[in-house]
Tab-separated table of C-alpha atoms in Angstrom:
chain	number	residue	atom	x	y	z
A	1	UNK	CA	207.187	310.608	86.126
A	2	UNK	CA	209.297	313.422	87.558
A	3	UNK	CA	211.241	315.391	85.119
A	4	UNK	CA	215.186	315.069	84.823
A	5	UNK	CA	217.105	317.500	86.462
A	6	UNK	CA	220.039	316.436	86.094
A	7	UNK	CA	221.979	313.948	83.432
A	8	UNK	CA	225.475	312.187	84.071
A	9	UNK	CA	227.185	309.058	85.492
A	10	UNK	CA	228.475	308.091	88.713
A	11	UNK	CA	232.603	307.141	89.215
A	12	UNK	CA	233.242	304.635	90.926
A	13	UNK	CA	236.942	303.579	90.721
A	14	UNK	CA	237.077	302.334	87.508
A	15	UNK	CA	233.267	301.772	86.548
A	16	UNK	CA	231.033	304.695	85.505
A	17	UNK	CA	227.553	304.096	86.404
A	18	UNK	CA	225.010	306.239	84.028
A	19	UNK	CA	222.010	308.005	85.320
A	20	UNK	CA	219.355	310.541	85.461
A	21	UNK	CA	218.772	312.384	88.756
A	22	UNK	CA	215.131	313.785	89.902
A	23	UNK	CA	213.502	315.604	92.505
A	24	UNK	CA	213.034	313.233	95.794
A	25	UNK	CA	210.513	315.392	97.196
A	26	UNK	CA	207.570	317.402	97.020
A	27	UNK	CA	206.426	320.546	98.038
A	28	UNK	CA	202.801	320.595	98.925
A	29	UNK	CA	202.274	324.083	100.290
A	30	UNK	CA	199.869	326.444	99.622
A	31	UNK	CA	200.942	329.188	97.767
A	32	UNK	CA	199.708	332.573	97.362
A	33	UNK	CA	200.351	335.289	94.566
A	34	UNK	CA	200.530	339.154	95.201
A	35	UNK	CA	197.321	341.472	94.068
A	36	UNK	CA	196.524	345.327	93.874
A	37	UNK	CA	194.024	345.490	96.926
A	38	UNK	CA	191.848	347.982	95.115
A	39	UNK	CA	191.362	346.431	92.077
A	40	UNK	CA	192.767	342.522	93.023
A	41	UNK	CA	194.547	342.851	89.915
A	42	UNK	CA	197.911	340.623	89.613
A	43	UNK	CA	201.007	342.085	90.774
A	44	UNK	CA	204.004	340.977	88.885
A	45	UNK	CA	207.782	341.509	88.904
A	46	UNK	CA	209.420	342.784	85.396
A	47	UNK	CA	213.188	342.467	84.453
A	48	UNK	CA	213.876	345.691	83.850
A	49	UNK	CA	217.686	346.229	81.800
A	50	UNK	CA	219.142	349.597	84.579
A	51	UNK	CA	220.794	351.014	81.131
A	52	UNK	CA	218.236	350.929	78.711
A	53	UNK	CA	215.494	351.435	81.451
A	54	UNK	CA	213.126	348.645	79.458
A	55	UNK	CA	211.288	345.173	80.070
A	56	UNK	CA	213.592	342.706	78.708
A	57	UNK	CA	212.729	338.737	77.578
A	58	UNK	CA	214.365	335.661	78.907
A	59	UNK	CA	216.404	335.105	75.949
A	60	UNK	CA	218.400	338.789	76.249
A	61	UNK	CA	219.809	337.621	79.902
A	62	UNK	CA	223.008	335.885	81.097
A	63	UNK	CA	225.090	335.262	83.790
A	64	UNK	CA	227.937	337.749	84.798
A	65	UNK	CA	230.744	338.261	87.622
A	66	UNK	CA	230.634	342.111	88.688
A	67	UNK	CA	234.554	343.137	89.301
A	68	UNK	CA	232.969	346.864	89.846
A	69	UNK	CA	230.129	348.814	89.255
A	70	UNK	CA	231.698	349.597	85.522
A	71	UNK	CA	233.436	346.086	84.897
A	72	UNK	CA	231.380	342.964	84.285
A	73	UNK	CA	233.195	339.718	83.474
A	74	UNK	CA	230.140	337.602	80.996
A	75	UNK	CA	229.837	333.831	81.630
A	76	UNK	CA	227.965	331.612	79.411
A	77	UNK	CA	226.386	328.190	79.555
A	78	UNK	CA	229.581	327.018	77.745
A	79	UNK	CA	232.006	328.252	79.914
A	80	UNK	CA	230.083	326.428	82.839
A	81	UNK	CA	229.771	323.587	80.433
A	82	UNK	CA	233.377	323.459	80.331
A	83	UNK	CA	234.737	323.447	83.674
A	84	UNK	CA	238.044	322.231	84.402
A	85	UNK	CA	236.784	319.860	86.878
A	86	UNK	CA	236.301	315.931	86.998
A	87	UNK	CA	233.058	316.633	88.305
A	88	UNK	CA	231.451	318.746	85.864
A	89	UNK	CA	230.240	315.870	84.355
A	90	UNK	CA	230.084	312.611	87.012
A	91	UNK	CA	229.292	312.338	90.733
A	92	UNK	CA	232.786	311.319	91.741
A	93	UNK	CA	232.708	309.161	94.834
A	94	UNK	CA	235.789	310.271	97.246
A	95	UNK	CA	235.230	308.028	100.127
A	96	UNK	CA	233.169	305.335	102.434
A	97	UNK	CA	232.341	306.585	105.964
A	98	UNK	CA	229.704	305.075	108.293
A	99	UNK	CA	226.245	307.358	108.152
A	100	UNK	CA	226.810	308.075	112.020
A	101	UNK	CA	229.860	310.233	111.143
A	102	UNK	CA	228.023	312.568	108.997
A	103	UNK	CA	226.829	315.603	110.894
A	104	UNK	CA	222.822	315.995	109.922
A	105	UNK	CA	223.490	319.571	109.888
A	106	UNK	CA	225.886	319.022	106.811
A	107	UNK	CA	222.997	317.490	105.134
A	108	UNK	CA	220.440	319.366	102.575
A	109	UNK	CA	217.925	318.478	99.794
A	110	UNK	CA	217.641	314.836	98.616
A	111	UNK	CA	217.616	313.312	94.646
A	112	UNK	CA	216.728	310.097	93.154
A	113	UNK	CA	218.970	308.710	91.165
A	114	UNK	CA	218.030	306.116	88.148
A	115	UNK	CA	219.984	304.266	85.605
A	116	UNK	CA	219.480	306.266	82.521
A	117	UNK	CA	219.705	303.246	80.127
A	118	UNK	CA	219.190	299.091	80.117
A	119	UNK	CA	223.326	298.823	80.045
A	120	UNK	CA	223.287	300.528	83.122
A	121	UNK	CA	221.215	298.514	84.936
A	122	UNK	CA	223.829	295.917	85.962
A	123	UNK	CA	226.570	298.602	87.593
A	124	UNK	CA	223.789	300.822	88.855
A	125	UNK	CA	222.456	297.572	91.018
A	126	UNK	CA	226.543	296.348	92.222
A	127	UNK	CA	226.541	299.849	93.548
A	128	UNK	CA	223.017	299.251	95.457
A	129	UNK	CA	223.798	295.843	96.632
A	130	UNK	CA	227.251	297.146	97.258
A	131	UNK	CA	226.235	300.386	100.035
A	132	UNK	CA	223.720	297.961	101.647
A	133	UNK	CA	226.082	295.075	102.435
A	134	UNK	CA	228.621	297.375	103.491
A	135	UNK	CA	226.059	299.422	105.607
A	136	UNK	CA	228.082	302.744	104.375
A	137	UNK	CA	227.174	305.281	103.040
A	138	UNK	CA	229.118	307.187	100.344
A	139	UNK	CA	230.746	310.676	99.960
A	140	UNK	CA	231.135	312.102	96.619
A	141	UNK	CA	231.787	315.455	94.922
A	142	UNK	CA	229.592	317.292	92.048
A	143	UNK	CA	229.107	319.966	90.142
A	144	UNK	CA	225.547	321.380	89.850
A	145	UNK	CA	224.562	325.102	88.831
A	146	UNK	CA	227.888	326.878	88.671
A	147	UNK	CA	229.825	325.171	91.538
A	148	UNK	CA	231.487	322.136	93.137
A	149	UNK	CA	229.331	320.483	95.860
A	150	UNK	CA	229.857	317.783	98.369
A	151	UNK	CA	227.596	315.132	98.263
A	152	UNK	CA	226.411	311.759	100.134
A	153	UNK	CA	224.666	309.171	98.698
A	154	UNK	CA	222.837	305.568	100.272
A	155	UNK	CA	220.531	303.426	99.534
A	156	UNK	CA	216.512	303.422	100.177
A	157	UNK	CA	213.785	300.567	98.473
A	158	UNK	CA	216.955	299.263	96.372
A	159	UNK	CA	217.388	302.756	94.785
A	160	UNK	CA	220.405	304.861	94.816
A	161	UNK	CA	219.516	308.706	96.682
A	162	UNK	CA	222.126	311.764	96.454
A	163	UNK	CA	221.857	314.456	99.193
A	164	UNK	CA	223.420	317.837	98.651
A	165	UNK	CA	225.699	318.694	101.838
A	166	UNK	CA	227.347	322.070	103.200
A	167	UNK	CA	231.054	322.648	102.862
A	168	UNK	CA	232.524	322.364	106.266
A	169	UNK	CA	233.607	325.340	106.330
A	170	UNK	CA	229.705	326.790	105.541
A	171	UNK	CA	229.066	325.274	109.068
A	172	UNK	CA	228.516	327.887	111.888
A	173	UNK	CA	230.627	327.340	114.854
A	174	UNK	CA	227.788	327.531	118.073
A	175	UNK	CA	230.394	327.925	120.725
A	176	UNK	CA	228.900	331.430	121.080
A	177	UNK	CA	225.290	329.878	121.296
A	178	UNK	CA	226.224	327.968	124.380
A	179	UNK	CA	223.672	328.761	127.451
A	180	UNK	CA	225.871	330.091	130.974
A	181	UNK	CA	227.111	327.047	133.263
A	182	UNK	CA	224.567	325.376	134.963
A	183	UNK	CA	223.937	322.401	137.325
A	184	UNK	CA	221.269	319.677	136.265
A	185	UNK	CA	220.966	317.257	138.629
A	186	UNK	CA	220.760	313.361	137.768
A	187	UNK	CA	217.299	312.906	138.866
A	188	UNK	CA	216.269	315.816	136.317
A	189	UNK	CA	218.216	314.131	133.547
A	190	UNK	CA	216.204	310.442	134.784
A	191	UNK	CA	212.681	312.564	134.709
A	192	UNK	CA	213.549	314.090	131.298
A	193	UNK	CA	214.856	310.348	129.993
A	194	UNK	CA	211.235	309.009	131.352
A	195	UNK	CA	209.582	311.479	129.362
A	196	UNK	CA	211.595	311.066	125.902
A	197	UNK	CA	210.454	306.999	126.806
A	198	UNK	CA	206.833	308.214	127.079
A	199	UNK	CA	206.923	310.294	123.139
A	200	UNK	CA	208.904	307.511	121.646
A	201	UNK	CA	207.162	306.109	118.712
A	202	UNK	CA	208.073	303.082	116.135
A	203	UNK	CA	207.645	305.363	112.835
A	204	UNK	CA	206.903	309.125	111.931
A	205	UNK	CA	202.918	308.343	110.889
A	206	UNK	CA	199.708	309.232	112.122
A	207	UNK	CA	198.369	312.827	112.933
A	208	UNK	CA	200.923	314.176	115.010
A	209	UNK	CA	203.275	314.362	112.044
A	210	UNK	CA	200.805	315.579	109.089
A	211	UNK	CA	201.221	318.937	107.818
A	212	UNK	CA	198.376	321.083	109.719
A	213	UNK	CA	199.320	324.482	108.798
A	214	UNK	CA	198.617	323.276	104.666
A	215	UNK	CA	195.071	321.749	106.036
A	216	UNK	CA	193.941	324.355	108.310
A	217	UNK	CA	194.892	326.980	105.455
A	218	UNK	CA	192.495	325.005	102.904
A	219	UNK	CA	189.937	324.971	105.079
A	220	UNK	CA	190.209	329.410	104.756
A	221	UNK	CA	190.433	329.179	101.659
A	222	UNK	CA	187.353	326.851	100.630
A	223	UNK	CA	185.472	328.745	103.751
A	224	UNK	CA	186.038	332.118	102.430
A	225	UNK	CA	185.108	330.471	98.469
A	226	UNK	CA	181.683	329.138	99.822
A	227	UNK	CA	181.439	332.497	101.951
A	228	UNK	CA	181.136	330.712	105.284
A	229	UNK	CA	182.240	331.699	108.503
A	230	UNK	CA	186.168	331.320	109.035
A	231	UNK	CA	186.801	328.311	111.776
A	232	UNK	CA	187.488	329.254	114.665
A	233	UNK	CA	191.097	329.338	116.093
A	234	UNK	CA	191.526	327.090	119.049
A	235	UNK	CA	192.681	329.159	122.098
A	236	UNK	CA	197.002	329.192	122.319
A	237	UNK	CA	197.921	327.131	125.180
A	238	UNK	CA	199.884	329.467	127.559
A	239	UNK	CA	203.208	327.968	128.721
A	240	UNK	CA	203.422	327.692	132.340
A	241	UNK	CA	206.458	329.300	134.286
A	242	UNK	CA	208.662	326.388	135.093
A	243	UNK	CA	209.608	326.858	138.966
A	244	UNK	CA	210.275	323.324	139.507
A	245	UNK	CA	211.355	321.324	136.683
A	246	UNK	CA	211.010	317.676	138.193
A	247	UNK	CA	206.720	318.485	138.715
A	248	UNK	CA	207.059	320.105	134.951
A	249	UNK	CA	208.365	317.213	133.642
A	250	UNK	CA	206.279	314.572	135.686
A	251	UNK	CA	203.289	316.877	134.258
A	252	UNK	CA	204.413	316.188	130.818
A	253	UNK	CA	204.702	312.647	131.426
A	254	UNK	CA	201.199	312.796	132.304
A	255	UNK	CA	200.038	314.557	129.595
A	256	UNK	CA	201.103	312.306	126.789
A	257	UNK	CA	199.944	309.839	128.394
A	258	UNK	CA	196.454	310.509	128.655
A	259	UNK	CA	196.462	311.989	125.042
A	260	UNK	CA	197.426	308.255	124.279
A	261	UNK	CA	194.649	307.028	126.408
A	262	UNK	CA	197.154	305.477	128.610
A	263	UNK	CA	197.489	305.428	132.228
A	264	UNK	CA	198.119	308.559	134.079
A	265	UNK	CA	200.711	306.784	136.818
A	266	UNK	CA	203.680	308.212	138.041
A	267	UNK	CA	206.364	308.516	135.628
A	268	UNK	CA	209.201	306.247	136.138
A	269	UNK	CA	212.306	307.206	137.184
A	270	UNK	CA	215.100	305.448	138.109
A	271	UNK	CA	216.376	305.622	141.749
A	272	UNK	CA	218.962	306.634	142.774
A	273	UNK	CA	222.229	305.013	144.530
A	274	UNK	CA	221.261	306.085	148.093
A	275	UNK	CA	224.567	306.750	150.151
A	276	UNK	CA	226.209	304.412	152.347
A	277	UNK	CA	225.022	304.575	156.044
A	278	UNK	CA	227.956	304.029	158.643
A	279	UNK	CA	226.757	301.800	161.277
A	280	UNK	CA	225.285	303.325	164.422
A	281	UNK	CA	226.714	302.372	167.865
A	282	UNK	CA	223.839	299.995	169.225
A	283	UNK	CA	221.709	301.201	172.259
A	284	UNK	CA	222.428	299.159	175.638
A	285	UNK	CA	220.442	296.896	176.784
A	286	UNK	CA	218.762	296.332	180.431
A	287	UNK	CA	221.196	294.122	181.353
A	288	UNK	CA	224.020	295.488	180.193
A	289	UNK	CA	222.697	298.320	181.912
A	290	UNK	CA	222.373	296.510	184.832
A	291	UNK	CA	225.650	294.643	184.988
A	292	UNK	CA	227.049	298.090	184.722
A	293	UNK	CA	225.437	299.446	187.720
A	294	UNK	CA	226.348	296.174	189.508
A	295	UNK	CA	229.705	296.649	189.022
A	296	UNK	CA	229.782	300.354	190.192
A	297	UNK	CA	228.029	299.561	193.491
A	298	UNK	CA	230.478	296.829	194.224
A	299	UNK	CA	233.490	299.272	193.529
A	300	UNK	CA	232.190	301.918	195.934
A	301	UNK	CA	231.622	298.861	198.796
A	302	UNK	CA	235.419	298.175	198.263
A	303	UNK	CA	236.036	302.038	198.120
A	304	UNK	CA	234.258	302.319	201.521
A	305	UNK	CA	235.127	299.608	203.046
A	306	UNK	CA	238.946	300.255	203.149
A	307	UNK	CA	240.695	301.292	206.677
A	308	UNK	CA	242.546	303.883	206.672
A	309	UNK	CA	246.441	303.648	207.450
A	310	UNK	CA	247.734	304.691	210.678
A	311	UNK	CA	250.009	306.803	210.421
């Protein structure tokens, strides 16, 4: 059972919906601790008071708001505790928007979210059943470790999920990111479309999306504990320098295919519109031909066989 991190209710209008919030995720990395090289003894940090130049415990520290380097303003769990906001103690839903209006960049870690008690059962469900008729998603505000955050929460398996988001204004502007103008034609933009068709895939499963780094790092680790030979390192792929980007991404095309064990055909693109031909004057024929030189040798008869006028 994951551990609490949170206690506190959700507003909702009128009805206040109690829960318990915990960890959504889990981190599965690998992680290492710092040693003395000589010795591989541990390396640890100390908290160290600057005035009394001594290790201090956990218990002697607090919280504090430097003014200057000789003025220090203490805060206290209380003072937190007692925030003058309506969210110190609820998740205070603000609004309904549809989930395609949220920018993913404004959104961070996810939370569970469980009714903390039997009573709450019955609002905690309206509010599921509620989100997923509605096919909204919610925007609320919060207050978690010393501030006011912005919040969004929806519905996944029946259960209600809160994700932390930024602040608009904690959003970098990438107008100075933007690459120089450029032409891309429209049959580069159908061969890239043919090869986003060709990596499509139904669901995020199977080895392409496990977490290699984690594996190939335990395989080190229990290498180096049975004092085997380190695998070997497959050999980087060198990327190719792109000089025509229609063969690069027909190449590509090809590629996942045959790592699919699919066919290796040509990729398809759409054609096209070809441009509108104007209509060609139409050779003459041998009798048209004919009828013309007819009628030129019957105008020079005429021609010579005028008299000419006395005069």
């Amino acid at each position: 059972m994951p551990r609490t991190i949170w206690s506190g209710a959700i507003s909702f209008g009128l009805v206040s919906v109690p829960i318990n919030v915990v960890g959504a995720t889990e981190d599965h990395s690998i992680r290492f601790h710092q040693y003395h090289l000589e010795d591989m003894g541990r390396v640890r940090y100390r908290k160290v008071c600057e005035l009394e130049d001594r290790e201090v415990d956990q218990s002697e520290i607090g919280k504090g708001y430097e003014l200057s380097k000789t003025q220090v303003i203490p805060i206290t769990d209380e003072d937190l505790s007692n925030l003058p906001l309506p969210t110190a103690k609820a998740i205070e839903i603000d609004a309904f928007v549809p989930l395609e209006s949220i920018d993913p960049l404004k959104i961070a870690e996810g939370y569970y979210l469980q009714p903390s008690s039997p009573v709450a059962a019955k609002p905690y469900k309206l509010l599921v059943q509620a989100l997923g008729r509605s096919s909204k998603v919610a925007v609320a505000k919060y207050a978690w470790s010393g501030r006011e955050r912005l919040g969004l929460l929806r519905v996944r398996d029946d259960v209600l999920v809160l994700h932390a988001m930024r602040w608009p204004d904690e959003i970098r502007d990438p107008a100075e990111l933007l690459p120089p103008p450029v032409e891309v034609s429209e049959q580069e933009i159908e061969g890239a479309l043919a090869l986003m068709d060709t990596m499509t895939v139904d669901e995020l499963v199977g080895p392409d999306f496990e977490d290699r780094y984690t594996e190939a790092m335990a395989q080190i680790i229990e290498a180096k504990r049975e004092e085997k030979p380190l695998p070997e390192a497959p050999e980087p792929e060198q990327p190719a320098q792109v000089l025509d980007l229609m063969a690069a991404l027909n190449e590509s095309v090809q590629k996942v295919k045959a790592s699919r064990g699919e066919g290796t055909g040509p990729a398809e693109v759409h054609e096209l519109p070809k441009p509108k031909k104007t209509a060609a004057k139409k050779p003459a024929t041998k009798k048209a031909e004919a009828k013309k030189a007819t009628a030129k040798k019957a105008t020079a008869k005429k021609a010579t066989g005028r008299k000419p006028k006395s005069a």
